[in-house]
Each structure stands twice: as structure tokens, then as C-alpha cells.
């Protein structure tokens, strides 16, 4: 069985979404389907079609969340090594060309949010960072050209 690494915060976020979909969205769409059925002919009932599409989306997402939570491997960020970049650690990078420093936490695809400083370990930059040690250079071939970072610190 595939283990899906994630932080405790990421796990809790997915769990909250699952609970919300089950307790709020699923009952809401069932009521919408019932109401649309009461309008009669289902063959030309746009409300019914829209509610059924929403129901299919919700059920698919519930299945996906159930799988991810069931196979989750929660990584304890307090016990991470500080000598190299690993999943769930936070790193400080410096752009060698501009001197600009950025801080990122390496997370799974489900948790990534660049605006909050969380990048996926499956992204090109995330892949380039994994395994690096402080002081090492990270070369990234981006669409805008080659970028070079130095891993300043593992926080």
C-alpha cells in the first residue's frame, strides 16, 4: 500500500475538508436533487443535472480524501534531521544572482501553497532541494532561465 507523507497540519486540513463535505455539502446536494426532482420532467431539468454533477464531484473528492487520509504517513517536524533537506523541513534559500532570501517548507502536493511558503517536493525546485546540505548550491532550469540558489539554513 502506498504511504502518502504529509505534515500533521496537512493531515488535519484534509480531515476538516472531509468532515465538511460529509456533514454540510453532501446533505445540501441531496436536498438540491430532491427539490429539482419535485419540478417534474428530469430530461430538461438543468437544476437536476447541476445537482447530480455536484454530487459526483463531492463523492469523488470524498473517495480521494478517504484514500489519502487512510494512507497518510504523518511526518513529525520536530524530529527532522538538520544536516540535510528532507520532507517537511523548512529551508532558507538565497538567490545567488539577486541576494534575495526566501523561506520554504517542503510538503506534499496536497499541502503546497507558494503564497504561504509551502512548496511540493514533487515540484522542480522541491526535487532540487531534497537531500541538499547547508552551503550547497541548487541549480534550477526554470522557463525564465537558469536560477541558482544557495541553501543557507535548515530551520
mmCIF file of N, CA and C in Angstrom, residues 78-129:
data_model
loop_
_atom_site.group_PDB
_atom_site.id
_atom_site.type_symbol
_atom_site.label_atom_id
_atom_site.label_comp_id
_atom_site.label_asym_id
_atom_site.label_seq_id
_atom_site.Cartn_x
_atom_site.Cartn_y
_atom_site.Cartn_z
ATOM 1 N N UNK A 78 9.286 17.924 14.360
ATOM 2 C CA UNK A 78 10.200 18.172 15.479
ATOM 3 C C UNK A 78 11.395 17.227 15.478
ATOM 4 N N UNK A 79 11.273 16.090 14.794
ATOM 5 C CA UNK A 79 12.340 15.091 14.802
ATOM 6 C C UNK A 79 13.071 14.980 13.467
ATOM 7 N N UNK A 80 13.074 16.055 12.712
ATOM 8 C CA UNK A 80 13.733 16.020 11.407
ATOM 9 C C UNK A 80 15.229 16.292 11.547
ATOM 10 N N UNK A 81 16.028 15.668 10.685
ATOM 11 C CA UNK A 81 17.465 15.977 10.708
ATOM 12 C C UNK A 81 17.699 17.411 10.248
ATOM 13 N N UNK A 82 18.722 18.035 10.794
ATOM 14 C CA UNK A 82 19.042 19.420 10.426
ATOM 15 C C UNK A 82 20.269 19.506 9.523
ATOM 16 N N UNK A 83 20.824 18.346 9.162
ATOM 17 C CA UNK A 83 22.040 18.354 8.347
ATOM 18 C C UNK A 83 21.760 18.312 6.849
ATOM 19 N N UNK A 84 20.529 17.985 6.451
ATOM 20 C CA UNK A 84 20.173 17.944 5.031
ATOM 21 C C UNK A 84 18.671 18.208 4.892
ATOM 22 N N UNK A 85 18.259 18.649 3.719
ATOM 23 C CA UNK A 85 16.859 18.974 3.454
ATOM 24 C C UNK A 85 16.060 17.689 3.227
ATOM 25 N N UNK A 86 14.994 17.533 3.984
ATOM 26 C CA UNK A 86 14.109 16.374 3.875
ATOM 27 C C UNK A 86 12.659 16.845 3.862
ATOM 28 N N UNK A 87 11.750 15.933 3.560
ATOM 29 C CA UNK A 87 10.330 16.241 3.556
ATOM 30 C C UNK A 87 9.929 16.890 4.878
ATOM 31 N N UNK A 88 9.113 17.930 4.795
ATOM 32 C CA UNK A 88 8.524 18.667 5.928
ATOM 33 C C UNK A 88 9.465 19.672 6.583
ATOM 34 N N UNK A 89 10.739 19.693 6.210
ATOM 35 C CA UNK A 89 11.634 20.678 6.823
ATOM 36 C C UNK A 89 11.416 22.047 6.169
ATOM 37 N N UNK A 90 11.863 23.061 6.860
ATOM 38 C CA UNK A 90 11.793 24.427 6.344
ATOM 39 C C UNK A 90 13.217 24.868 6.025
ATOM 40 N N UNK A 91 13.396 25.438 4.843
ATOM 41 C CA UNK A 91 14.724 25.845 4.396
ATOM 42 C C UNK A 91 14.746 27.329 4.060
ATOM 43 N N UNK A 92 15.918 27.923 4.229
ATOM 44 C CA UNK A 92 16.158 29.308 3.822
ATOM 45 C C UNK A 92 17.081 29.236 2.608
ATOM 46 N N UNK A 93 16.610 29.802 1.490
ATOM 47 C CA UNK A 93 17.394 29.830 0.259
ATOM 48 C C UNK A 93 17.763 31.263 -0.067
ATOM 49 N N UNK A 94 18.925 31.419 -0.698
ATOM 50 C CA UNK A 94 19.333 32.733 -1.188
ATOM 51 C C UNK A 94 19.555 32.630 -2.687
ATOM 52 N N UNK A 95 18.914 33.523 -3.436
ATOM 53 C CA UNK A 95 19.135 33.602 -4.861
ATOM 54 C C UNK A 95 20.541 34.166 -5.054
ATOM 55 N N UNK A 96 21.421 33.403 -5.673
ATOM 56 C CA UNK A 96 22.824 33.794 -5.820
ATOM 57 C C UNK A 96 22.965 35.066 -6.641
ATOM 58 N N UNK A 97 22.116 35.257 -7.630
ATOM 59 C CA UNK A 97 22.209 36.429 -8.503
ATOM 60 C C UNK A 97 21.689 37.707 -7.847
ATOM 61 N N UNK A 98 20.580 37.617 -7.111
ATOM 62 C CA UNK A 98 19.942 38.818 -6.567
ATOM 63 C C UNK A 98 20.194 39.027 -5.078
ATOM 64 N N UNK A 99 20.606 37.975 -4.376
ATOM 65 C CA UNK A 99 20.799 38.067 -2.936
ATOM 66 C C UNK A 99 19.497 37.955 -2.151
ATOM 67 N N UNK A 100 18.376 37.821 -2.841
ATOM 68 C CA UNK A 100 17.063 37.706 -2.188
ATOM 69 C C UNK A 100 16.965 36.368 -1.449
ATOM 70 N N UNK A 101 16.460 36.430 -0.215
ATOM 71 C CA UNK A 101 16.281 35.217 0.568
ATOM 72 C C UNK A 101 14.806 34.841 0.613
ATOM 73 N N UNK A 102 14.549 33.548 0.518
ATOM 74 C CA UNK A 102 13.187 33.029 0.610
ATOM 75 C C UNK A 102 13.181 31.828 1.547
ATOM 76 N N UNK A 103 12.053 31.638 2.203
ATOM 77 C CA UNK A 103 11.901 30.533 3.147
ATOM 78 C C UNK A 103 10.776 29.634 2.633
ATOM 79 N N UNK A 104 11.041 28.330 2.558
ATOM 80 C CA UNK A 104 10.049 27.370 2.087
ATOM 81 C C UNK A 104 10.001 26.163 3.004
ATOM 82 N N UNK A 105 8.797 25.633 3.172
ATOM 83 C CA UNK A 105 8.650 24.333 3.813
ATOM 84 C C UNK A 105 8.379 23.332 2.696
ATOM 85 N N UNK A 106 9.051 22.198 2.735
ATOM 86 C CA UNK A 106 8.885 21.160 1.724
ATOM 87 C C UNK A 106 7.741 20.236 2.155
ATOM 88 N N UNK A 107 6.675 20.212 1.364
ATOM 89 C CA UNK A 107 5.480 19.447 1.705
ATOM 90 C C UNK A 107 5.032 18.608 0.515
ATOM 91 N N UNK A 108 3.977 17.831 0.719
ATOM 92 C CA UNK A 108 3.404 17.040 -0.361
ATOM 93 C C UNK A 108 2.568 17.913 -1.283
ATOM 94 N N UNK A 109 2.217 17.386 -2.450
ATOM 95 C CA UNK A 109 1.453 18.162 -3.432
ATOM 96 C C UNK A 109 0.123 18.687 -2.878
ATOM 97 N N UNK A 110 -0.517 17.935 -2.013
ATOM 98 C CA UNK A 110 -1.809 18.326 -1.467
ATOM 99 C C UNK A 110 -1.704 19.540 -0.548
ATOM 100 N N UNK A 111 -0.545 19.740 0.053
ATOM 101 C CA UNK A 111 -0.358 20.823 1.020
ATOM 102 C C UNK A 111 0.299 22.063 0.427
ATOM 103 N N UNK A 112 0.817 21.962 -0.782
ATOM 104 C CA UNK A 112 1.615 23.069 -1.321
ATOM 105 C C UNK A 112 0.781 24.333 -1.507
ATOM 106 N N UNK A 113 1.397 25.462 -1.176
ATOM 107 C CA UNK A 113 0.782 26.782 -1.312
ATOM 108 C C UNK A 113 1.920 27.791 -1.314
ATOM 109 N N UNK A 114 2.329 28.211 -2.489
ATOM 110 C CA UNK A 114 3.508 29.068 -2.634
ATOM 111 C C UNK A 114 3.349 30.368 -1.866
ATOM 112 N N UNK A 115 2.123 30.897 -1.789
ATOM 113 C CA UNK A 115 1.905 32.152 -1.068
ATOM 114 C C UNK A 115 2.143 32.009 0.435
ATOM 115 N N UNK A 116 2.006 30.786 0.940
ATOM 116 C CA UNK A 116 2.243 30.537 2.360
ATOM 117 C C UNK A 116 3.623 29.928 2.597
ATOM 118 N N UNK A 117 4.441 29.890 1.540
ATOM 119 C CA UNK A 117 5.807 29.401 1.684
ATOM 120 C C UNK A 117 5.914 27.889 1.758
ATOM 121 N N UNK A 118 4.943 27.173 1.190
ATOM 122 C CA UNK A 118 4.980 25.713 1.192
ATOM 123 C C UNK A 118 5.062 25.238 -0.250
ATOM 124 N N UNK A 119 6.151 24.549 -0.579
ATOM 125 C CA UNK A 119 6.310 24.041 -1.942
ATOM 126 C C UNK A 119 6.330 22.517 -1.915
ATOM 127 N N UNK A 120 5.839 21.946 -2.985
ATOM 128 C CA UNK A 120 5.755 20.493 -3.099
ATOM 129 C C UNK A 120 7.128 19.887 -3.369
ATOM 130 N N UNK A 121 7.362 18.747 -2.749
ATOM 131 C CA UNK A 121 8.614 18.028 -3.001
ATOM 132 C C UNK A 121 8.630 17.442 -4.411
ATOM 133 N N UNK A 122 7.475 17.445 -5.081
ATOM 134 C CA UNK A 122 7.422 16.951 -6.459
ATOM 135 C C UNK A 122 7.617 18.067 -7.486
ATOM 136 N N UNK A 123 7.673 19.326 -7.026
ATOM 137 C CA UNK A 123 7.925 20.448 -7.937
ATOM 138 C C UNK A 123 9.409 20.440 -8.332
ATOM 139 N N UNK A 124 9.754 21.083 -9.437
ATOM 140 C CA UNK A 124 11.173 21.114 -9.831
ATOM 141 C C UNK A 124 12.083 21.669 -8.729
ATOM 142 N N UNK A 125 11.675 22.762 -8.079
ATOM 143 C CA UNK A 125 12.504 23.324 -7.016
ATOM 144 C C UNK A 125 12.544 22.388 -5.808
ATOM 145 N N UNK A 126 11.401 21.821 -5.464
ATOM 146 C CA UNK A 126 11.349 20.880 -4.341
ATOM 147 C C UNK A 126 12.267 19.686 -4.561
ATOM 148 N N UNK A 127 12.217 19.128 -5.759
ATOM 149 C CA UNK A 127 13.093 17.994 -6.096
ATOM 150 C C UNK A 127 14.566 18.391 -6.002
ATOM 151 N N UNK A 128 14.884 19.610 -6.433
ATOM 152 C CA UNK A 128 16.267 20.076 -6.416
ATOM 153 C C UNK A 128 16.773 20.305 -4.984
ATOM 154 N N UNK A 129 15.877 20.665 -4.069
ATOM 155 C CA UNK A 129 16.270 20.955 -2.684
ATOM 156 C C UNK A 129 16.494 19.686 -1.868
#
